[in-house]
Amino acid sequence: MAKTPLFHEECHMQTRCAKYETCPITTFHKIISGKWKILILWYLSNGALRFSDLRRKLPDVTQRMLTNQLRALEEDQLILRTVYPVVPPKVEYSLTDIGKQMLPLLESMYEYGIMYSNSIDKS
């Protein structure tokens, strides 16, 4: 992942970020931004899936968009694409070790979604 200097004069974390070439939250935002990336990571948290499995779990995503999101996640080393030498070709996607480090964040987001839904429903 290419690093570009990104500091904000008004950032409340400026002193914490100064030692990094790129603000850590900017880095995090870059790797998870994308309409489907969080859901792809969430579904892969339960184990490897084939492209067709992901398509079924994400019925609103186009094939092109899913391919692009998977490539970006692979480029950022969060997922691993494994091609099996069989006919017809078999390709599986799974989380890398660094991708697995995101699981506690995904679980927290899941729990927040429950809490938020319950709070909104009671309003």
PDB file of C-alpha atoms in Angstrom:
ATOM      1  CA  MET A   1       0.000   0.000   0.000  1.00  0.00           C
ATOM      2  CA  ALA A   2       1.493   3.314  -1.078  1.00  0.00           C
ATOM      3  CA  LYS A   3       1.905   5.812   1.708  1.00  0.00           C
ATOM      4  CA  THR A   4       1.224   9.456   1.176  1.00  0.00           C
ATOM      5  CA  PRO A   5       1.795  12.101   3.821  1.00  0.00           C
ATOM      6  CA  LEU A   6      -1.529  13.161   5.217  1.00  0.00           C
ATOM      7  CA  PHE A   7      -1.643  15.438   8.215  1.00  0.00           C
ATOM      8  CA  HIS A   8      -4.427  17.748   9.164  1.00  0.00           C
ATOM      9  CA  GLU A   9      -3.499  20.925  10.970  1.00  0.00           C
ATOM     10  CA  GLU A  10      -6.780  20.793  12.876  1.00  0.00           C
ATOM     11  CA  CYS A  11      -6.689  17.056  13.631  1.00  0.00           C
ATOM     12  CA  HIS A  12      -7.251  16.379  17.308  1.00  0.00           C
ATOM     13  CA  MET A  13      -4.824  13.473  17.023  1.00  0.00           C
ATOM     14  CA  GLN A  14      -2.086  15.492  15.373  1.00  0.00           C
ATOM     15  CA  THR A  15       0.489  14.835  18.094  1.00  0.00           C
ATOM     16  CA  ARG A  16      -0.264  11.093  18.066  1.00  0.00           C
ATOM     17  CA  CYS A  17      -0.135  10.921  14.258  1.00  0.00           C
ATOM     18  CA  ALA A  18       3.000  13.012  13.764  1.00  0.00           C
ATOM     19  CA  LYS A  19       5.303   9.995  14.048  1.00  0.00           C
ATOM     20  CA  TYR A  20       3.565   8.217  11.148  1.00  0.00           C
ATOM     21  CA  GLU A  21       3.993   8.950   7.474  1.00  0.00           C
ATOM     22  CA  THR A  22       0.237   8.510   7.062  1.00  0.00           C
ATOM     23  CA  CYS A  23      -2.388   9.055   9.721  1.00  0.00           C
ATOM     24  CA  PRO A  24      -3.372   5.583  11.019  1.00  0.00           C
ATOM     25  CA  ILE A  25      -7.093   6.308  10.716  1.00  0.00           C
ATOM     26  CA  THR A  26      -6.525   7.317   7.091  1.00  0.00           C
ATOM     27  CA  THR A  27      -4.777   4.003   6.497  1.00  0.00           C
ATOM     28  CA  PHE A  28      -7.614   2.114   8.169  1.00  0.00           C
ATOM     29  CA  HIS A  29     -10.207   4.051   6.187  1.00  0.00           C
ATOM     30  CA  LYS A  30      -8.417   3.244   2.933  1.00  0.00           C
ATOM     31  CA  ILE A  31      -8.336  -0.489   3.526  1.00  0.00           C
ATOM     32  CA  ILE A  32     -11.987  -0.816   4.570  1.00  0.00           C
ATOM     33  CA  SER A  33     -13.588   1.857   2.399  1.00  0.00           C
ATOM     34  CA  GLY A  34     -15.675   0.369  -0.317  1.00  0.00           C
ATOM     35  CA  LYS A  35     -19.309  -0.549  -0.301  1.00  0.00           C
ATOM     36  CA  TRP A  36     -18.758  -4.285   0.179  1.00  0.00           C
ATOM     37  CA  LYS A  37     -15.385  -4.727   1.893  1.00  0.00           C
ATOM     38  CA  ILE A  38     -16.657  -4.956   5.467  1.00  0.00           C
ATOM     39  CA  LEU A  39     -19.280  -7.509   4.502  1.00  0.00           C
ATOM     40  CA  ILE A  40     -16.753  -9.542   2.513  1.00  0.00           C
ATOM     41  CA  LEU A  41     -14.428  -9.615   5.520  1.00  0.00           C
ATOM     42  CA  TRP A  42     -17.345 -10.497   7.796  1.00  0.00           C
ATOM     43  CA  TYR A  43     -18.413 -13.445   5.644  1.00  0.00           C
ATOM     44  CA  LEU A  44     -14.831 -14.675   5.326  1.00  0.00           C
ATOM     45  CA  SER A  45     -14.469 -14.571   9.120  1.00  0.00           C
ATOM     46  CA  ASN A  46     -16.253 -17.920   9.214  1.00  0.00           C
ATOM     47  CA  GLY A  47     -13.850 -19.575   6.766  1.00  0.00           C
ATOM     48  CA  ALA A  48     -12.842 -19.683   3.121  1.00  0.00           C
ATOM     49  CA  LEU A  49     -15.463 -19.021   0.464  1.00  0.00           C
ATOM     50  CA  ARG A  50     -15.602 -19.300  -3.294  1.00  0.00           C
ATOM     51  CA  PHE A  51     -16.543 -16.353  -5.489  1.00  0.00           C
ATOM     52  CA  SER A  52     -19.991 -17.840  -6.118  1.00  0.00           C
ATOM     53  CA  ASP A  53     -20.576 -18.204  -2.359  1.00  0.00           C
ATOM     54  CA  LEU A  54     -19.796 -14.531  -1.856  1.00  0.00           C
ATOM     55  CA  ARG A  55     -22.122 -13.600  -4.738  1.00  0.00           C
ATOM     56  CA  ARG A  56     -24.949 -15.528  -3.052  1.00  0.00           C
ATOM     57  CA  LYS A  57     -24.305 -13.804   0.271  1.00  0.00           C
ATOM     58  CA  LEU A  58     -24.164 -10.381  -1.440  1.00  0.00           C
ATOM     59  CA  PRO A  59     -26.983 -10.541  -3.997  1.00  0.00           C
ATOM     60  CA  ASP A  60     -26.926  -6.784  -4.698  1.00  0.00           C
ATOM     61  CA  VAL A  61     -23.254  -6.690  -5.690  1.00  0.00           C
ATOM     62  CA  THR A  62     -22.306  -6.901  -9.344  1.00  0.00           C
ATOM     63  CA  GLN A  63     -19.700  -9.414 -10.474  1.00  0.00           C
ATOM     64  CA  ARG A  64     -17.386  -6.587 -11.506  1.00  0.00           C
ATOM     65  CA  MET A  65     -17.725  -4.778  -8.163  1.00  0.00           C
ATOM     66  CA  LEU A  66     -17.127  -7.959  -6.171  1.00  0.00           C
ATOM     67  CA  THR A  67     -14.062  -8.721  -8.267  1.00  0.00           C
ATOM     68  CA  ASN A  68     -12.715  -5.194  -7.703  1.00  0.00           C
ATOM     69  CA  GLN A  69     -13.358  -5.307  -3.951  1.00  0.00           C
ATOM     70  CA  LEU A  70     -11.702  -8.735  -3.656  1.00  0.00           C
ATOM     71  CA  ARG A  71      -8.670  -7.535  -5.612  1.00  0.00           C
ATOM     72  CA  ALA A  72      -8.347  -4.474  -3.376  1.00  0.00           C
ATOM     73  CA  LEU A  73      -8.573  -6.589  -0.216  1.00  0.00           C
ATOM     74  CA  GLU A  74      -5.984  -8.968  -1.660  1.00  0.00           C
ATOM     75  CA  GLU A  75      -3.702  -6.059  -2.581  1.00  0.00           C
ATOM     76  CA  ASP A  76      -3.992  -4.750   0.977  1.00  0.00           C
ATOM     77  CA  GLN A  77      -3.086  -8.264   2.187  1.00  0.00           C
ATOM     78  CA  LEU A  78      -6.310  -8.752   4.158  1.00  0.00           C
ATOM     79  CA  ILE A  79      -7.452 -11.744   2.099  1.00  0.00           C
ATOM     80  CA  LEU A  80      -5.729 -14.573   0.289  1.00  0.00           C
ATOM     81  CA  ARG A  81      -6.835 -15.841  -3.107  1.00  0.00           C
ATOM     82  CA  THR A  82      -6.045 -19.534  -3.526  1.00  0.00           C
ATOM     83  CA  VAL A  83      -6.306 -21.104  -6.971  1.00  0.00           C
ATOM     84  CA  TYR A  84      -6.554 -24.902  -7.035  1.00  0.00           C
ATOM     85  CA  PRO A  85      -5.164 -26.652 -10.144  1.00  0.00           C
ATOM     86  CA  VAL A  86      -8.309 -28.571 -11.019  1.00  0.00           C
ATOM     87  CA  VAL A  87     -10.743 -28.553 -13.924  1.00  0.00           C
ATOM     88  CA  PRO A  88     -12.901 -26.553 -13.744  1.00  0.00           C
ATOM     89  CA  PRO A  89     -10.728 -24.043 -11.874  1.00  0.00           C
ATOM     90  CA  LYS A  90     -11.476 -23.633  -8.188  1.00  0.00           C
ATOM     91  CA  VAL A  91     -10.679 -20.359  -6.425  1.00  0.00           C
ATOM     92  CA  GLU A  92     -11.204 -19.697  -2.732  1.00  0.00           C
ATOM     93  CA  TYR A  93     -10.841 -16.551  -0.705  1.00  0.00           C
ATOM     94  CA  SER A  94      -9.827 -16.535   2.951  1.00  0.00           C
ATOM     95  CA  LEU A  95      -8.543 -14.113   5.547  1.00  0.00           C
ATOM     96  CA  THR A  96      -4.803 -13.680   5.937  1.00  0.00           C
ATOM     97  CA  ASP A  97      -3.269 -13.453   9.395  1.00  0.00           C
ATOM     98  CA  ILE A  98      -3.425  -9.652   9.194  1.00  0.00           C
ATOM     99  CA  GLY A  99      -7.021  -9.928   7.995  1.00  0.00           C
ATOM    100  CA  LYS A 100      -7.850 -12.092  11.011  1.00  0.00           C
ATOM    101  CA  GLN A 101      -6.552  -9.284  13.212  1.00  0.00           C
ATOM    102  CA  MET A 102      -9.614  -7.342  12.063  1.00  0.00           C
ATOM    103  CA  LEU A 103     -12.049  -9.887  13.550  1.00  0.00           C
ATOM    104  CA  PRO A 104     -12.369  -8.142  16.947  1.00  0.00           C
ATOM    105  CA  LEU A 105     -13.218  -4.909  15.104  1.00  0.00           C
ATOM    106  CA  LEU A 106     -15.852  -6.693  13.013  1.00  0.00           C
ATOM    107  CA  GLU A 107     -17.319  -8.308  16.128  1.00  0.00           C
ATOM    108  CA  SER A 108     -17.475  -4.874  17.799  1.00  0.00           C
ATOM    109  CA  MET A 109     -19.233  -3.468  14.738  1.00  0.00           C
ATOM    110  CA  TYR A 110     -21.689  -6.372  14.855  1.00  0.00           C
ATOM    111  CA  GLU A 111     -22.425  -5.717  18.525  1.00  0.00           C
ATOM    112  CA  TYR A 112     -22.792  -2.002  17.858  1.00  0.00           C
ATOM    113  CA  GLY A 113     -25.297  -2.803  15.097  1.00  0.00           C
ATOM    114  CA  ILE A 114     -27.380  -4.794  17.592  1.00  0.00           C
ATOM    115  CA  MET A 115     -27.209  -2.041  20.209  1.00  0.00           C
ATOM    116  CA  TYR A 116     -28.055   0.639  17.655  1.00  0.00           C
ATOM    117  CA  SER A 117     -31.013  -1.310  16.278  1.00  0.00           C
ATOM    118  CA  ASN A 118     -32.359  -1.932  19.767  1.00  0.00           C
ATOM    119  CA  SER A 119     -31.954   1.750  20.694  1.00  0.00           C
ATOM    120  CA  ILE A 120     -33.697   2.961  17.547  1.00  0.00           C
ATOM    121  CA  ASP A 121     -36.532   0.448  17.958  1.00  0.00           C
ATOM    122  CA  LYS A 122     -37.236   1.779  21.489  1.00  0.00           C
ATOM    123  CA  SER A 123     -37.285   5.428  20.406  1.00  0.00           C
TER     124      SER A 123
END
